[in-house]
């Protein structure tokens, strides 16, 4: 088994698509599920498959994120350049943080139109991408 993608229910599909495309996602495909409801599958350039699904059910009312969800982590190559790009697109990334100290990863927080939190992560130079078992040994 493997995880296919994360799925978020969104209140305003156009606003959410504007947000996620400004972040760098591209639209892979749309599925009409009836009654005006749609699923939009997104991926970052270079990803082999969808990594995020936006679910829009207009009759479902406003989305409430709830207390069980924490955040989606997104790896970036250059955090400062990403923050500048996002700010130019009208988004509001938070300040650069160093949760692992000055030699650890750099992070910045961003919130989407429905209140979902995203953590942008730039790994230190020379560190392999992602988190693997090697990080815990």
N, C-alpha and C. Protein backbone atom coordinates (compact mmCIF):
# COMPACT_ATOMS: atom_id res chain seq x y z
N UNK A 1 0.82 -1.17 0.00
CA UNK A 1 0.00 0.00 0.00
C UNK A 1 0.87 1.24 0.00
N UNK A 2 0.29 2.36 -0.46
CA UNK A 2 0.95 3.65 -0.36
C UNK A 2 -0.11 4.74 -0.36
N UNK A 3 0.24 5.87 0.20
CA UNK A 3 -0.66 7.01 0.21
C UNK A 3 -0.73 7.58 -1.20
N UNK A 4 -1.95 7.84 -1.67
CA UNK A 4 -2.13 8.39 -3.01
C UNK A 4 -2.08 9.91 -3.02
N UNK A 5 -2.88 10.55 -2.15
CA UNK A 5 -2.91 12.01 -2.09
C UNK A 5 -3.67 12.44 -0.85
N UNK A 6 -3.56 13.71 -0.54
CA UNK A 6 -4.34 14.34 0.53
C UNK A 6 -5.54 14.98 -0.11
N UNK A 7 -6.68 14.93 0.55
CA UNK A 7 -7.92 15.51 0.01
C UNK A 7 -8.48 16.53 0.99
N UNK A 8 -8.74 17.74 0.47
CA UNK A 8 -9.33 18.82 1.27
C UNK A 8 -10.69 19.17 0.69
N UNK A 9 -11.68 19.32 1.54
CA UNK A 9 -12.96 19.89 1.12
C UNK A 9 -12.81 21.40 1.17
N UNK A 10 -13.25 22.10 0.11
CA UNK A 10 -13.08 23.55 0.03
C UNK A 10 -14.42 24.23 -0.16
N UNK A 11 -14.52 25.46 0.35
CA UNK A 11 -15.76 26.23 0.27
C UNK A 11 -15.93 26.89 -1.09
N UNK A 12 -14.87 27.54 -1.58
CA UNK A 12 -14.91 28.29 -2.84
C UNK A 12 -13.83 27.71 -3.75
N UNK A 13 -14.24 26.93 -4.74
CA UNK A 13 -13.29 26.22 -5.59
C UNK A 13 -12.38 27.18 -6.35
N UNK A 14 -12.92 28.24 -6.91
CA UNK A 14 -12.11 29.18 -7.68
C UNK A 14 -11.05 29.82 -6.79
N UNK A 15 -11.44 30.27 -5.62
CA UNK A 15 -10.49 30.89 -4.69
C UNK A 15 -9.41 29.90 -4.26
N UNK A 16 -9.81 28.67 -3.99
CA UNK A 16 -8.84 27.65 -3.59
C UNK A 16 -7.90 27.31 -4.74
N UNK A 17 -8.42 27.19 -5.96
CA UNK A 17 -7.56 26.91 -7.11
C UNK A 17 -6.57 28.05 -7.32
N UNK A 18 -7.02 29.30 -7.16
CA UNK A 18 -6.11 30.44 -7.27
C UNK A 18 -4.98 30.32 -6.24
N UNK A 19 -5.33 29.96 -5.01
CA UNK A 19 -4.35 29.81 -3.94
C UNK A 19 -3.33 28.71 -4.28
N UNK A 20 -3.83 27.52 -4.60
CA UNK A 20 -2.93 26.38 -4.81
C UNK A 20 -2.12 26.50 -6.11
N UNK A 21 -2.66 27.13 -7.15
CA UNK A 21 -1.85 27.34 -8.36
C UNK A 21 -0.79 28.41 -8.11
N UNK A 22 -1.08 29.42 -7.27
CA UNK A 22 -0.06 30.41 -6.89
C UNK A 22 1.06 29.72 -6.11
N UNK A 23 0.72 28.70 -5.35
CA UNK A 23 1.70 27.93 -4.60
C UNK A 23 2.58 27.08 -5.53
N UNK A 24 2.09 26.80 -6.74
CA UNK A 24 2.88 26.04 -7.70
C UNK A 24 2.23 24.76 -8.20
N UNK A 25 1.09 24.39 -7.63
CA UNK A 25 0.38 23.20 -8.11
C UNK A 25 -0.17 23.45 -9.52
N UNK A 26 -0.30 22.39 -10.29
CA UNK A 26 -0.96 22.45 -11.59
C UNK A 26 -2.14 21.48 -11.57
N UNK A 27 -3.14 21.79 -12.36
CA UNK A 27 -4.34 20.96 -12.40
C UNK A 27 -4.09 19.74 -13.27
N UNK A 28 -4.31 18.57 -12.70
CA UNK A 28 -4.14 17.31 -13.42
C UNK A 28 -5.44 16.89 -14.09
N UNK A 29 -6.56 17.08 -13.40
CA UNK A 29 -7.86 16.70 -13.96
C UNK A 29 -9.00 17.05 -13.02
N UNK A 30 -10.21 17.04 -13.58
CA UNK A 30 -11.43 17.37 -12.84
C UNK A 30 -12.43 16.25 -13.01
N UNK A 31 -13.11 15.88 -11.93
CA UNK A 31 -14.15 14.86 -11.97
C UNK A 31 -15.45 15.50 -11.50
N UNK A 32 -16.46 15.49 -12.35
CA UNK A 32 -17.78 16.00 -11.98
C UNK A 32 -18.50 14.87 -11.25
N UNK A 33 -18.86 15.11 -9.98
CA UNK A 33 -19.51 14.05 -9.21
C UNK A 33 -21.01 14.32 -9.01
N UNK A 34 -21.54 15.26 -9.79
CA UNK A 34 -22.98 15.53 -9.77
C UNK A 34 -23.39 16.63 -8.82
N UNK A 35 -24.55 17.20 -9.07
CA UNK A 35 -25.12 18.27 -8.23
C UNK A 35 -24.19 19.47 -8.07
N UNK A 36 -23.38 19.75 -9.10
CA UNK A 36 -22.45 20.87 -9.04
C UNK A 36 -21.18 20.58 -8.27
N UNK A 37 -21.04 19.37 -7.75
CA UNK A 37 -19.86 18.99 -6.97
C UNK A 37 -18.75 18.50 -7.90
N UNK A 38 -17.52 18.85 -7.55
CA UNK A 38 -16.38 18.45 -8.37
C UNK A 38 -15.18 18.08 -7.50
N UNK A 39 -14.36 17.22 -8.06
CA UNK A 39 -13.07 16.86 -7.49
C UNK A 39 -12.01 17.40 -8.45
N UNK A 40 -11.05 18.14 -7.94
CA UNK A 40 -9.97 18.65 -8.78
C UNK A 40 -8.67 18.07 -8.25
N UNK A 41 -7.96 17.33 -9.10
CA UNK A 41 -6.70 16.70 -8.73
C UNK A 41 -5.55 17.59 -9.16
N UNK A 42 -4.62 17.83 -8.22
CA UNK A 42 -3.49 18.72 -8.45
C UNK A 42 -2.18 17.99 -8.23
N UNK A 43 -1.13 18.52 -8.86
CA UNK A 43 0.20 17.99 -8.64
C UNK A 43 1.21 19.12 -8.84
N UNK A 44 2.36 18.96 -8.23
CA UNK A 44 3.46 19.89 -8.50
C UNK A 44 4.16 19.44 -9.78
N UNK A 45 4.71 20.37 -10.55
CA UNK A 45 5.48 19.98 -11.73
C UNK A 45 6.58 19.00 -11.33
N UNK A 46 6.73 17.96 -12.11
CA UNK A 46 7.74 16.95 -11.82
C UNK A 46 7.24 15.79 -10.99
N UNK A 47 6.07 15.94 -10.34
CA UNK A 47 5.51 14.81 -9.60
C UNK A 47 4.91 13.82 -10.60
N UNK A 48 5.03 12.53 -10.34
CA UNK A 48 4.52 11.54 -11.28
C UNK A 48 3.00 11.36 -11.23
N UNK A 49 2.35 11.86 -10.17
CA UNK A 49 0.91 11.64 -10.01
C UNK A 49 0.33 12.75 -9.13
N UNK A 50 -0.99 12.72 -8.99
CA UNK A 50 -1.67 13.70 -8.14
C UNK A 50 -1.16 13.59 -6.70
N UNK A 51 -1.06 14.75 -6.02
CA UNK A 51 -0.68 14.74 -4.61
C UNK A 51 -1.69 15.48 -3.74
N UNK A 52 -2.64 16.20 -4.37
CA UNK A 52 -3.66 16.94 -3.62
C UNK A 52 -4.96 16.92 -4.40
N UNK A 53 -6.05 16.66 -3.68
CA UNK A 53 -7.38 16.68 -4.27
C UNK A 53 -8.20 17.74 -3.55
N UNK A 54 -8.85 18.63 -4.31
CA UNK A 54 -9.77 19.60 -3.75
C UNK A 54 -11.18 19.10 -4.03
N UNK A 55 -11.98 18.97 -2.98
CA UNK A 55 -13.36 18.49 -3.09
C UNK A 55 -14.28 19.67 -2.88
N UNK A 56 -15.10 19.97 -3.87
CA UNK A 56 -16.02 21.11 -3.76
C UNK A 56 -17.45 20.59 -3.85
N UNK A 57 -18.19 20.77 -2.76
CA UNK A 57 -19.61 20.40 -2.69
C UNK A 57 -20.37 21.67 -2.33
N UNK A 58 -20.90 22.41 -3.33
CA UNK A 58 -21.55 23.69 -3.06
C UNK A 58 -22.69 23.60 -2.06
N UNK A 59 -23.41 22.48 -2.05
CA UNK A 59 -24.53 22.32 -1.12
C UNK A 59 -24.08 21.98 0.30
N UNK A 60 -22.77 21.75 0.50
CA UNK A 60 -22.26 21.33 1.80
C UNK A 60 -22.03 22.45 2.78
N UNK A 61 -22.17 23.71 2.33
CA UNK A 61 -21.95 24.84 3.23
C UNK A 61 -20.48 25.14 3.43
N UNK A 62 -20.23 26.07 4.31
CA UNK A 62 -18.86 26.51 4.60
C UNK A 62 -18.08 25.38 5.26
N UNK A 63 -16.83 25.25 4.88
CA UNK A 63 -15.95 24.22 5.43
C UNK A 63 -15.44 24.67 6.80
N UNK A 64 -15.47 23.75 7.77
CA UNK A 64 -14.85 23.97 9.07
C UNK A 64 -13.73 22.97 9.22
N UNK A 65 -12.51 23.44 9.38
CA UNK A 65 -11.35 22.55 9.41
C UNK A 65 -11.38 21.61 10.61
N UNK A 66 -11.82 22.06 11.76
CA UNK A 66 -11.88 21.17 12.93
C UNK A 66 -10.57 21.13 13.67
N UNK A 67 -10.54 20.35 14.74
CA UNK A 67 -9.35 20.32 15.59
C UNK A 67 -8.46 19.11 15.35
N UNK A 68 -8.85 18.20 14.47
CA UNK A 68 -8.05 17.00 14.25
C UNK A 68 -6.97 17.17 13.20
N UNK A 69 -7.16 18.08 12.26
CA UNK A 69 -6.19 18.30 11.20
C UNK A 69 -5.11 19.23 11.70
N UNK A 70 -3.85 18.97 11.35
CA UNK A 70 -2.79 19.88 11.75
C UNK A 70 -2.25 20.66 10.54
N UNK A 71 -1.53 20.01 9.63
CA UNK A 71 -1.00 20.74 8.49
C UNK A 71 -0.51 19.82 7.40
N UNK A 72 -0.28 20.41 6.23
CA UNK A 72 0.33 19.75 5.08
C UNK A 72 1.73 20.34 4.93
N UNK A 73 2.76 19.50 4.86
CA UNK A 73 4.14 19.98 4.69
C UNK A 73 4.52 19.90 3.21
N UNK A 74 5.11 20.99 2.72
CA UNK A 74 5.51 21.08 1.32
C UNK A 74 6.97 21.47 1.26
N UNK A 75 7.79 20.66 0.58
CA UNK A 75 9.21 20.95 0.43
C UNK A 75 9.41 21.98 -0.68
N UNK A 76 10.26 22.96 -0.43
CA UNK A 76 10.62 23.97 -1.43
C UNK A 76 12.14 24.01 -1.57
N UNK A 77 12.62 24.44 -2.73
CA UNK A 77 14.06 24.53 -2.95
C UNK A 77 14.67 25.76 -2.29
N UNK A 78 13.95 26.89 -2.35
CA UNK A 78 14.46 28.16 -1.84
C UNK A 78 13.30 28.86 -1.12
N UNK A 79 13.32 28.83 0.21
CA UNK A 79 12.19 29.34 0.99
C UNK A 79 11.98 30.84 0.78
N UNK A 80 13.03 31.61 0.80
CA UNK A 80 12.88 33.07 0.65
C UNK A 80 12.31 33.41 -0.72
N UNK A 81 12.81 32.77 -1.78
CA UNK A 81 12.28 33.02 -3.13
C UNK A 81 10.81 32.59 -3.21
N UNK A 82 10.47 31.49 -2.55
CA UNK A 82 9.08 31.02 -2.54
C UNK A 82 8.20 32.03 -1.81
N UNK A 83 8.65 32.53 -0.68
CA UNK A 83 7.88 33.53 0.05
C UNK A 83 7.66 34.78 -0.81
N UNK A 84 8.68 35.22 -1.52
CA UNK A 84 8.56 36.40 -2.38
C UNK A 84 7.55 36.15 -3.50
N UNK A 85 7.61 34.97 -4.10
CA UNK A 85 6.67 34.60 -5.17
C UNK A 85 5.24 34.59 -4.63
N UNK A 86 5.05 33.99 -3.49
CA UNK A 86 3.71 33.90 -2.90
C UNK A 86 3.18 35.28 -2.51
N UNK A 87 4.03 36.12 -1.93
CA UNK A 87 3.61 37.48 -1.56
C UNK A 87 3.22 38.28 -2.81
N UNK A 88 3.97 38.11 -3.90
CA UNK A 88 3.65 38.80 -5.15
C UNK A 88 2.31 38.33 -5.71
N UNK A 89 1.92 37.09 -5.39
CA UNK A 89 0.63 36.54 -5.83
C UNK A 89 -0.50 36.90 -4.88
N UNK A 90 -0.20 37.69 -3.85
CA UNK A 90 -1.22 38.12 -2.91
C UNK A 90 -1.43 37.20 -1.72
N UNK A 91 -0.57 36.20 -1.56
CA UNK A 91 -0.67 35.29 -0.41
C UNK A 91 0.19 35.84 0.72
N UNK A 92 0.01 35.31 1.92
CA UNK A 92 0.69 35.86 3.09
C UNK A 92 1.49 34.81 3.85
N UNK A 93 2.66 34.42 3.34
CA UNK A 93 3.47 33.45 4.09
C UNK A 93 4.02 34.10 5.35
N UNK A 94 4.19 33.28 6.38
CA UNK A 94 4.74 33.77 7.64
C UNK A 94 6.24 33.94 7.56
N UNK A 95 6.85 34.41 8.64
CA UNK A 95 8.30 34.62 8.66
C UNK A 95 9.06 33.29 8.63
N UNK A 96 10.33 33.37 8.25
CA UNK A 96 11.20 32.19 8.26
C UNK A 96 11.45 31.79 9.71
N UNK A 97 11.30 30.50 10.00
CA UNK A 97 11.58 29.94 11.32
C UNK A 97 12.65 28.86 11.18
N UNK A 98 13.33 28.57 12.27
CA UNK A 98 14.39 27.56 12.31
C UNK A 98 14.08 26.58 13.43
N UNK A 99 13.12 25.67 13.23
CA UNK A 99 12.69 24.79 14.32
C UNK A 99 13.76 23.82 14.81
N UNK A 100 14.74 23.51 13.97
CA UNK A 100 15.81 22.60 14.38
C UNK A 100 17.10 23.32 14.71
N UNK A 101 17.03 24.64 14.89
CA UNK A 101 18.23 25.43 15.13
C UNK A 101 18.78 25.97 13.81
N UNK A 102 19.89 26.72 13.88
CA UNK A 102 20.41 27.39 12.69
C UNK A 102 20.91 26.45 11.59
N UNK A 103 21.25 25.20 11.94
CA UNK A 103 21.73 24.25 10.94
C UNK A 103 20.64 23.31 10.44
N UNK A 104 19.42 23.49 10.94
CA UNK A 104 18.31 22.62 10.55
C UNK A 104 17.52 23.20 9.40
N UNK A 105 16.34 22.65 9.17
CA UNK A 105 15.51 23.15 8.09
C UNK A 105 14.97 24.55 8.39
N UNK A 106 14.66 25.27 7.31
CA UNK A 106 13.96 26.56 7.42
C UNK A 106 12.50 26.29 7.10
N UNK A 107 11.59 26.92 7.84
CA UNK A 107 10.17 26.73 7.58
C UNK A 107 9.44 28.07 7.56
N UNK A 108 8.26 28.05 6.97
CA UNK A 108 7.36 29.20 6.96
C UNK A 108 5.95 28.63 6.88
N UNK A 109 5.01 29.29 7.55
CA UNK A 109 3.63 28.82 7.59
C UNK A 109 2.75 29.67 6.71
N UNK A 110 1.74 29.05 6.14
CA UNK A 110 0.80 29.69 5.23
C UNK A 110 -0.56 29.05 5.49
N UNK A 111 -1.63 29.82 5.37
CA UNK A 111 -2.97 29.30 5.58
C UNK A 111 -3.80 29.51 4.32
N UNK A 112 -4.51 28.45 3.88
CA UNK A 112 -5.31 28.56 2.66
C UNK A 112 -6.65 29.24 2.96
N UNK A 113 -7.48 29.49 1.93
CA UNK A 113 -8.73 30.22 2.13
C UNK A 113 -9.71 29.57 3.10
N UNK A 114 -9.62 28.25 3.31
CA UNK A 114 -10.52 27.58 4.24
C UNK A 114 -9.92 27.37 5.62
N UNK A 115 -8.69 27.80 5.82
CA UNK A 115 -8.06 27.67 7.13
C UNK A 115 -7.12 26.49 7.26
N UNK A 116 -6.87 25.74 6.18
CA UNK A 116 -5.90 24.65 6.24
C UNK A 116 -4.49 25.25 6.32
N UNK A 117 -3.68 24.72 7.25
CA UNK A 117 -2.33 25.23 7.41
C UNK A 117 -1.35 24.43 6.57
N UNK A 118 -0.40 25.15 5.97
CA UNK A 118 0.65 24.54 5.16
C UNK A 118 1.99 24.97 5.73
N UNK A 119 2.91 24.02 5.83
CA UNK A 119 4.27 24.31 6.28
C UNK A 119 5.19 24.19 5.08
N UNK A 120 5.84 25.27 4.72
CA UNK A 120 6.83 25.26 3.65
C UNK A 120 8.17 24.94 4.28
N UNK A 121 8.89 23.96 3.71
CA UNK A 121 10.13 23.48 4.32
C UNK A 121 11.26 23.51 3.30
N UNK A 122 12.37 24.17 3.67
CA UNK A 122 13.61 24.11 2.88
C UNK A 122 14.63 23.34 3.70
N UNK A 123 15.10 22.20 3.17
CA UNK A 123 16.10 21.40 3.87
C UNK A 123 17.45 22.07 3.80
N UNK A 124 18.34 21.80 4.76
CA UNK A 124 19.70 22.34 4.71
C UNK A 124 20.43 21.81 3.47
N UNK A 125 21.40 22.55 2.96
CA UNK A 125 22.16 22.09 1.80
C UNK A 125 22.77 20.72 2.03
N UNK A 126 22.68 19.86 1.02
CA UNK A 126 23.26 18.53 1.09
C UNK A 126 22.40 17.47 1.73
N UNK A 127 21.29 17.88 2.33
CA UNK A 127 20.40 16.90 2.96
C UNK A 127 19.51 16.27 1.89
N UNK A 128 19.31 14.93 1.93
CA UNK A 128 18.42 14.30 0.97
C UNK A 128 16.97 14.80 1.13
N UNK A 129 16.21 14.73 0.06
CA UNK A 129 14.81 15.11 0.08
C UNK A 129 13.99 14.20 0.97
N UNK A 130 12.91 14.74 1.53
CA UNK A 130 11.93 13.95 2.27
C UNK A 130 12.44 13.52 3.63
N UNK A 131 11.59 12.74 4.29
CA UNK A 131 11.92 12.16 5.60
C UNK A 131 11.85 10.65 5.44
N UNK A 132 12.93 9.97 5.83
CA UNK A 132 13.01 8.52 5.70
C UNK A 132 13.42 7.91 7.03
N UNK A 133 13.50 6.60 7.07
CA UNK A 133 13.92 5.88 8.28
C UNK A 133 15.31 6.32 8.71
N UNK A 134 16.16 6.73 7.75
CA UNK A 134 17.52 7.17 8.08
C UNK A 134 17.52 8.38 9.01
N UNK A 135 16.47 9.17 8.98
CA UNK A 135 16.39 10.34 9.85
C UNK A 135 16.18 9.97 11.32
N UNK A 136 15.86 8.71 11.59
CA UNK A 136 15.57 8.28 12.94
C UNK A 136 16.59 7.27 13.47
N UNK A 137 17.65 7.06 12.72
CA UNK A 137 18.65 6.08 13.17
C UNK A 137 19.89 6.76 13.70
